[in-house]
Amino acid sequence: MTKDYQDFQHLDNEENGRHQLRRGTPPTPSLLHRLCSGSRLLLLSVGLSLLLLVVACVIASQNSQLRGDLLALRQNFSNFTASTEDQVKVLSTQGGSVGRKMKLLESQLEKQQQDLSEDHSSLLQHVKQLVSDLRSLSCQMAALHGNGSERTCCPINWVEYEGSCYWFSSSGRSWIEADKYCQLENAHLVVVTSWGEQNFVQRHMGPINAWIGLTDQNGPWRWVDGTDYETSFKNWRPEQPDDWYGHGLGGGEDCAHITSDGRWNDDVCRRPYRWVCETELDKTS
């Protein structure tokens, strides 16, 4: 019993000691508590404010400098763009001017080449005609010296082809007047009897209307030299001859002519067209 009491008392003493330890020396204040206390807190707030102000000033200064740099960059870019556009316009204008000059030079060169070609062709034609005239003159002189009664060469300004001589007019007359002119030259209006002769006459006359020796004034169509019309060469245009009366000149169409495309057409004999005379070689003068 005494021992149990002593144990109880001992436990009670230990419990009292624990309560005394709990109520003993108060704990030391923390670092945050000391910083936040009194004037220290005020000084810390002022320091933080100054730091924030300095940071804000630095940022504002840098922002202002960046804005200035950006404006300068924009201005430089704008100036560069304007300068580039001006240079492009100048180059474009110069390029267009050069292109126009090149086209003008090309056009002038082509025209000069064309003129030279035409002059060359004309010169060759004149040379050929001169040679032909000299040959004719020599032939006629020989015929005069020999008192020949046969025509063995073409007169001057006439063109020889396949044993005949041809003369091409440069003015216009009616069919009847053209036929009379050829008769005075001891010839007749041309009688076209083949494609070769057709091409020869067309090549020398060019794309114009020219009377030929074919007419139906006194009945059916006939050639002036007596060549049979029905069995001979023909080169009429489609639906020709038509003896058309709608021209308003009176009467029908009784005389044939070569048109600009080489084919034949019947027309009013009074129209003033060019003509071609033909005479055969070895014909009694």
Coordinates of C-alpha atoms in Angstrom, one line a residue:
M1 CA 0.0 0.0 0.0
T2 CA 2.8 2.4 1.0
K3 CA 4.6 1.5 -2.3
D4 CA 1.5 2.3 -4.4
Y5 CA 1.2 5.7 -2.7
Q6 CA 4.8 6.5 -3.4
D7 CA 4.4 5.6 -7.0
F8 CA 1.4 7.7 -7.4
Q9 CA 3.2 10.6 -5.7
H10 CA 6.1 10.2 -8.0
L11 CA 3.8 10.3 -11.1
D12 CA 2.2 13.4 -9.7
N13 CA 5.5 15.1 -9.3
E14 CA 6.5 14.2 -12.9
E15 CA 3.2 15.7 -14.2
N16 CA 3.7 18.9 -12.2
G17 CA 7.2 19.2 -13.7
R18 CA 5.8 18.9 -17.3
H19 CA 3.3 21.7 -16.5
Q20 CA 6.0 23.9 -15.3
L21 CA 8.1 23.2 -18.4
R22 CA 5.1 24.2 -20.6
R23 CA 4.6 27.4 -18.6
G24 CA 8.3 28.2 -18.5
T25 CA 10.3 30.7 -20.7
P26 CA 8.3 32.1 -23.6
P27 CA 9.5 31.2 -27.2
T28 CA 11.9 33.6 -29.1
P29 CA 10.0 35.8 -31.7
S30 CA 10.5 34.8 -35.4
L31 CA 12.5 36.7 -38.0
L32 CA 9.4 37.8 -39.9
H33 CA 7.8 39.0 -36.7
R34 CA 10.9 41.2 -36.0
L35 CA 11.0 42.6 -39.5
C36 CA 7.4 43.4 -39.5
S37 CA 7.5 45.2 -36.2
G38 CA 7.6 48.9 -35.9
S39 CA 9.9 51.2 -37.8
R40 CA 11.5 48.2 -39.6
L41 CA 8.3 47.6 -41.4
L42 CA 8.1 51.2 -42.5
L43 CA 11.7 51.2 -43.7
L44 CA 11.1 48.0 -45.7
S45 CA 8.0 49.5 -47.3
V46 CA 9.9 52.6 -48.4
G47 CA 12.8 50.5 -49.7
L48 CA 10.4 48.4 -51.8
S49 CA 8.6 51.5 -53.1
L50 CA 11.9 53.1 -54.1
L51 CA 13.0 49.8 -55.9
L52 CA 9.7 49.7 -57.8
L53 CA 10.0 53.3 -58.7
V54 CA 13.5 52.8 -60.1
V55 CA 12.4 49.7 -62.0
A56 CA 9.4 51.7 -63.4
C57 CA 11.7 54.5 -64.5
V58 CA 14.1 52.1 -66.2
I59 CA 11.2 50.4 -68.0
A60 CA 9.7 53.8 -69.0
S61 CA 13.1 55.0 -70.3
Q62 CA 13.7 51.8 -72.3
N63 CA 10.1 51.9 -73.6
S64 CA 10.7 55.5 -74.8
Q65 CA 13.9 54.6 -76.5
L66 CA 12.3 51.6 -78.2
R67 CA 9.5 53.8 -79.5
G68 CA 12.0 56.3 -80.9
D69 CA 13.9 53.4 -82.5
L70 CA 10.7 52.1 -83.9
L71 CA 9.6 55.4 -85.4
A72 CA 13.1 55.9 -86.9
L73 CA 12.9 52.4 -88.4
R74 CA 9.5 53.1 -89.8
Q75 CA 10.7 56.4 -91.3
N76 CA 13.7 54.7 -92.8
F77 CA 11.6 51.9 -94.3
S78 CA 9.1 54.5 -95.7
N79 CA 12.0 56.4 -97.3
F80 CA 13.5 53.2 -98.7
T81 CA 10.1 52.2 -100.1
A82 CA 9.6 55.6 -101.7
S83 CA 13.1 55.6 -103.1
T84 CA 12.7 52.1 -104.5
E85 CA 9.3 53.0 -106.1
D86 CA 10.9 56.0 -107.7
Q87 CA 13.8 53.9 -109.1
V88 CA 11.4 51.3 -110.3
K89 CA 9.3 54.0 -112.1
V90 CA 12.4 55.5 -113.6
L91 CA 13.6 52.1 -114.8
S92 CA 10.1 51.3 -116.2
T93 CA 10.0 54.6 -118.0
Q94 CA 13.5 54.0 -119.4
G95 CA 12.6 50.4 -120.4
G96 CA 9.5 51.6 -122.2
S97 CA 11.4 54.2 -124.0
V98 CA 14.1 51.8 -125.0
G99 CA 11.4 49.3 -126.1
R100 CA 9.7 52.0 -128.3
K101 CA 13.0 52.9 -129.8
M102 CA 13.8 49.3 -130.6
K103 CA 10.4 48.8 -132.2
L104 CA 10.8 52.0 -134.2
L105 CA 14.3 50.9 -135.4
E106 CA 12.9 47.5 -136.3
S107 CA 10.1 49.0 -138.2
Q108 CA 12.5 51.4 -140.1
L109 CA 14.8 48.5 -140.8
E110 CA 12.0 46.3 -142.2
K111 CA 10.8 49.2 -144.3
Q112 CA 14.3 49.8 -145.7
Q113 CA 14.7 46.1 -146.4
Q114 CA 11.3 46.1 -148.2
D115 CA 12.2 49.2 -150.2
L116 CA 15.6 47.7 -151.1
S117 CA 13.8 44.5 -152.2
E118 CA 11.3 46.4 -154.3
D119 CA 14.1 48.5 -155.8
H120 CA 16.1 45.4 -156.6
S121 CA 13.1 43.7 -158.2
S122 CA 12.4 46.9 -160.2
L123 CA 16.0 47.1 -161.3
L124 CA 16.0 43.5 -162.4
Q125 CA 12.9 44.0 -164.3
H126 CA 14.3 47.1 -166.0
V127 CA 17.5 45.2 -166.8
K128 CA 15.5 42.3 -168.3
Q129 CA 13.4 44.7 -170.3
L130 CA 16.6 46.5 -171.5
V131 CA 18.1 43.2 -172.6
S132 CA 14.9 42.3 -174.4
D133 CA 14.7 45.7 -176.1
L134 CA 18.4 45.4 -177.3
R135 CA 17.7 41.9 -178.6
S136 CA 14.6 43.2 -180.4
L137 CA 16.4 46.2 -181.8
S138 CA 19.3 44.0 -183.1
C139 CA 16.8 41.6 -184.6
Q140 CA 14.9 44.4 -186.4
M141 CA 18.1 45.9 -187.7
A142 CA 19.1 42.6 -189.1
A143 CA 15.7 42.2 -190.7
L144 CA 15.9 45.7 -192.3
H145 CA 19.3 45.0 -193.7
G146 CA 18.1 41.7 -195.2
N147 CA 14.8 43.1 -196.4
G148 CA 13.0 40.3 -194.5
S149 CA 9.3 40.2 -194.7
E150 CA 8.8 37.9 -191.7
R151 CA 8.8 38.9 -188.0
T152 CA 11.5 36.9 -186.2
C153 CA 11.7 39.0 -183.1
C154 CA 9.4 41.1 -180.9
P155 CA 9.2 44.9 -181.3
I156 CA 10.7 47.1 -178.6
N157 CA 8.6 47.1 -175.3
W158 CA 6.9 43.9 -176.3
V159 CA 7.5 40.6 -174.4
E160 CA 8.1 37.3 -176.0
Y161 CA 6.4 34.1 -174.8
E162 CA 6.0 30.7 -176.5
G163 CA 6.4 32.1 -180.0
S164 CA 4.2 35.2 -179.6
C165 CA 4.8 38.8 -178.6
Y166 CA 2.7 40.6 -176.0
W167 CA 2.2 44.3 -175.2
F168 CA 0.6 45.4 -171.9
S169 CA -1.1 48.7 -171.7
S170 CA -0.8 51.2 -168.8
S171 CA -4.0 53.1 -169.4
G172 CA -7.7 52.2 -169.9
R173 CA -9.9 52.1 -172.9
S174 CA -13.1 50.5 -174.0
W175 CA -13.0 47.0 -175.5
I176 CA -13.6 48.3 -179.1
E177 CA -10.9 51.0 -178.8
A178 CA -8.4 48.5 -177.3
D179 CA -9.1 46.1 -180.2
K180 CA -8.5 48.8 -182.8
Y181 CA -5.2 49.8 -181.1
C182 CA -4.0 46.2 -181.3
Q183 CA -5.0 46.0 -185.0
L184 CA -3.0 49.2 -185.7
E185 CA 0.0 47.4 -184.2
N186 CA -0.6 44.5 -186.6
A187 CA -1.8 42.4 -183.6
H188 CA -5.1 41.6 -181.8
L189 CA -6.4 41.4 -178.3
V190 CA -4.8 38.5 -176.4
V191 CA -6.2 35.1 -177.0
V192 CA -5.6 32.9 -173.9
T193 CA -5.4 29.3 -174.9
S194 CA -3.6 27.6 -171.9
W195 CA -2.9 27.9 -168.1
G196 CA 0.7 28.8 -169.0
E197 CA -0.4 31.7 -171.1
Q198 CA -3.0 32.7 -168.5
N199 CA -0.3 32.8 -165.7
F200 CA 2.1 34.7 -168.0
V201 CA -0.5 37.4 -168.8
Q202 CA -1.7 37.7 -165.2
R203 CA 1.9 37.9 -163.9
H204 CA 2.7 40.9 -166.2
M205 CA -0.6 42.7 -165.7
G206 CA -0.9 42.3 -162.0
P207 CA -4.2 42.2 -160.0
I208 CA -6.2 44.5 -162.3
N209 CA -9.0 44.1 -164.9
A210 CA -7.7 43.7 -168.5
W211 CA -9.6 43.2 -171.7
I212 CA -9.0 39.9 -173.7
G213 CA -9.9 39.1 -177.2
L214 CA -13.2 37.3 -176.4
T215 CA -16.7 38.7 -177.2
D216 CA -20.3 37.8 -178.0
Q217 CA -21.3 41.2 -179.5
N218 CA -22.4 39.6 -182.8
G219 CA -23.8 36.3 -181.6
P220 CA -22.2 33.5 -179.6
W221 CA -18.9 33.9 -177.8
R222 CA -15.9 33.9 -180.2
W223 CA -12.1 34.7 -180.1
V224 CA -11.0 37.6 -182.3
D225 CA -8.3 35.5 -184.1
G226 CA -10.9 32.7 -185.0
T227 CA -9.8 30.2 -182.4
D228 CA -12.7 27.8 -181.6
Y229 CA -14.3 28.9 -178.4
E230 CA -16.1 25.7 -177.6
T231 CA -13.0 23.5 -177.6
S232 CA -10.5 26.0 -176.3
F233 CA -9.2 26.9 -172.8
K234 CA -11.7 28.7 -170.4
N235 CA -11.2 30.3 -167.0
W236 CA -14.5 31.9 -166.2
R237 CA -15.6 32.9 -162.7
P238 CA -18.4 30.8 -161.2
E239 CA -21.7 31.5 -162.8
Q240 CA -20.1 33.6 -165.6
P241 CA -20.7 34.7 -168.2
D242 CA -24.2 35.9 -167.1
D243 CA -24.9 38.9 -169.5
W244 CA -26.1 41.0 -166.6
Y245 CA -28.4 43.9 -167.3
G246 CA -28.5 45.4 -163.8
H247 CA -25.4 47.7 -164.1
G248 CA -27.5 50.6 -165.4
L249 CA -25.3 51.3 -168.4
G250 CA -27.7 50.0 -171.0
G251 CA -27.6 46.6 -172.7
G252 CA -25.9 43.5 -171.5
E253 CA -22.3 42.3 -171.0
D254 CA -20.7 41.3 -174.3
C255 CA -16.9 41.6 -173.7
A256 CA -14.6 39.4 -171.6
H257 CA -11.8 40.6 -169.3
I258 CA -9.4 39.1 -166.8
T259 CA -10.3 40.1 -163.2
S260 CA -8.0 40.9 -160.3
D261 CA -7.8 37.2 -159.3
G262 CA -7.1 36.0 -162.9
R263 CA -10.5 34.5 -163.7
W264 CA -12.6 35.8 -166.5
N265 CA -15.8 37.9 -166.3
D266 CA -18.1 39.4 -169.0
D267 CA -18.8 43.1 -168.7
V268 CA -20.1 46.2 -170.5
C269 CA -17.8 46.8 -173.4
R270 CA -17.7 50.5 -172.8
R271 CA -15.9 50.2 -169.5
P272 CA -12.3 51.6 -169.6
Y273 CA -10.1 48.7 -168.7
R274 CA -6.5 48.0 -169.6
W275 CA -5.7 45.5 -172.3
V276 CA -3.1 43.1 -173.8
C277 CA -2.2 42.9 -177.4
E278 CA -0.7 39.7 -179.0
T279 CA 1.0 39.0 -182.2
E280 CA 2.7 35.8 -183.5
L281 CA 6.3 35.7 -184.6
D282 CA 7.0 34.8 -188.2
K283 CA 4.0 36.8 -189.2
T284 CA 4.2 38.8 -192.4
S285 CA 4.6 42.5 -191.6

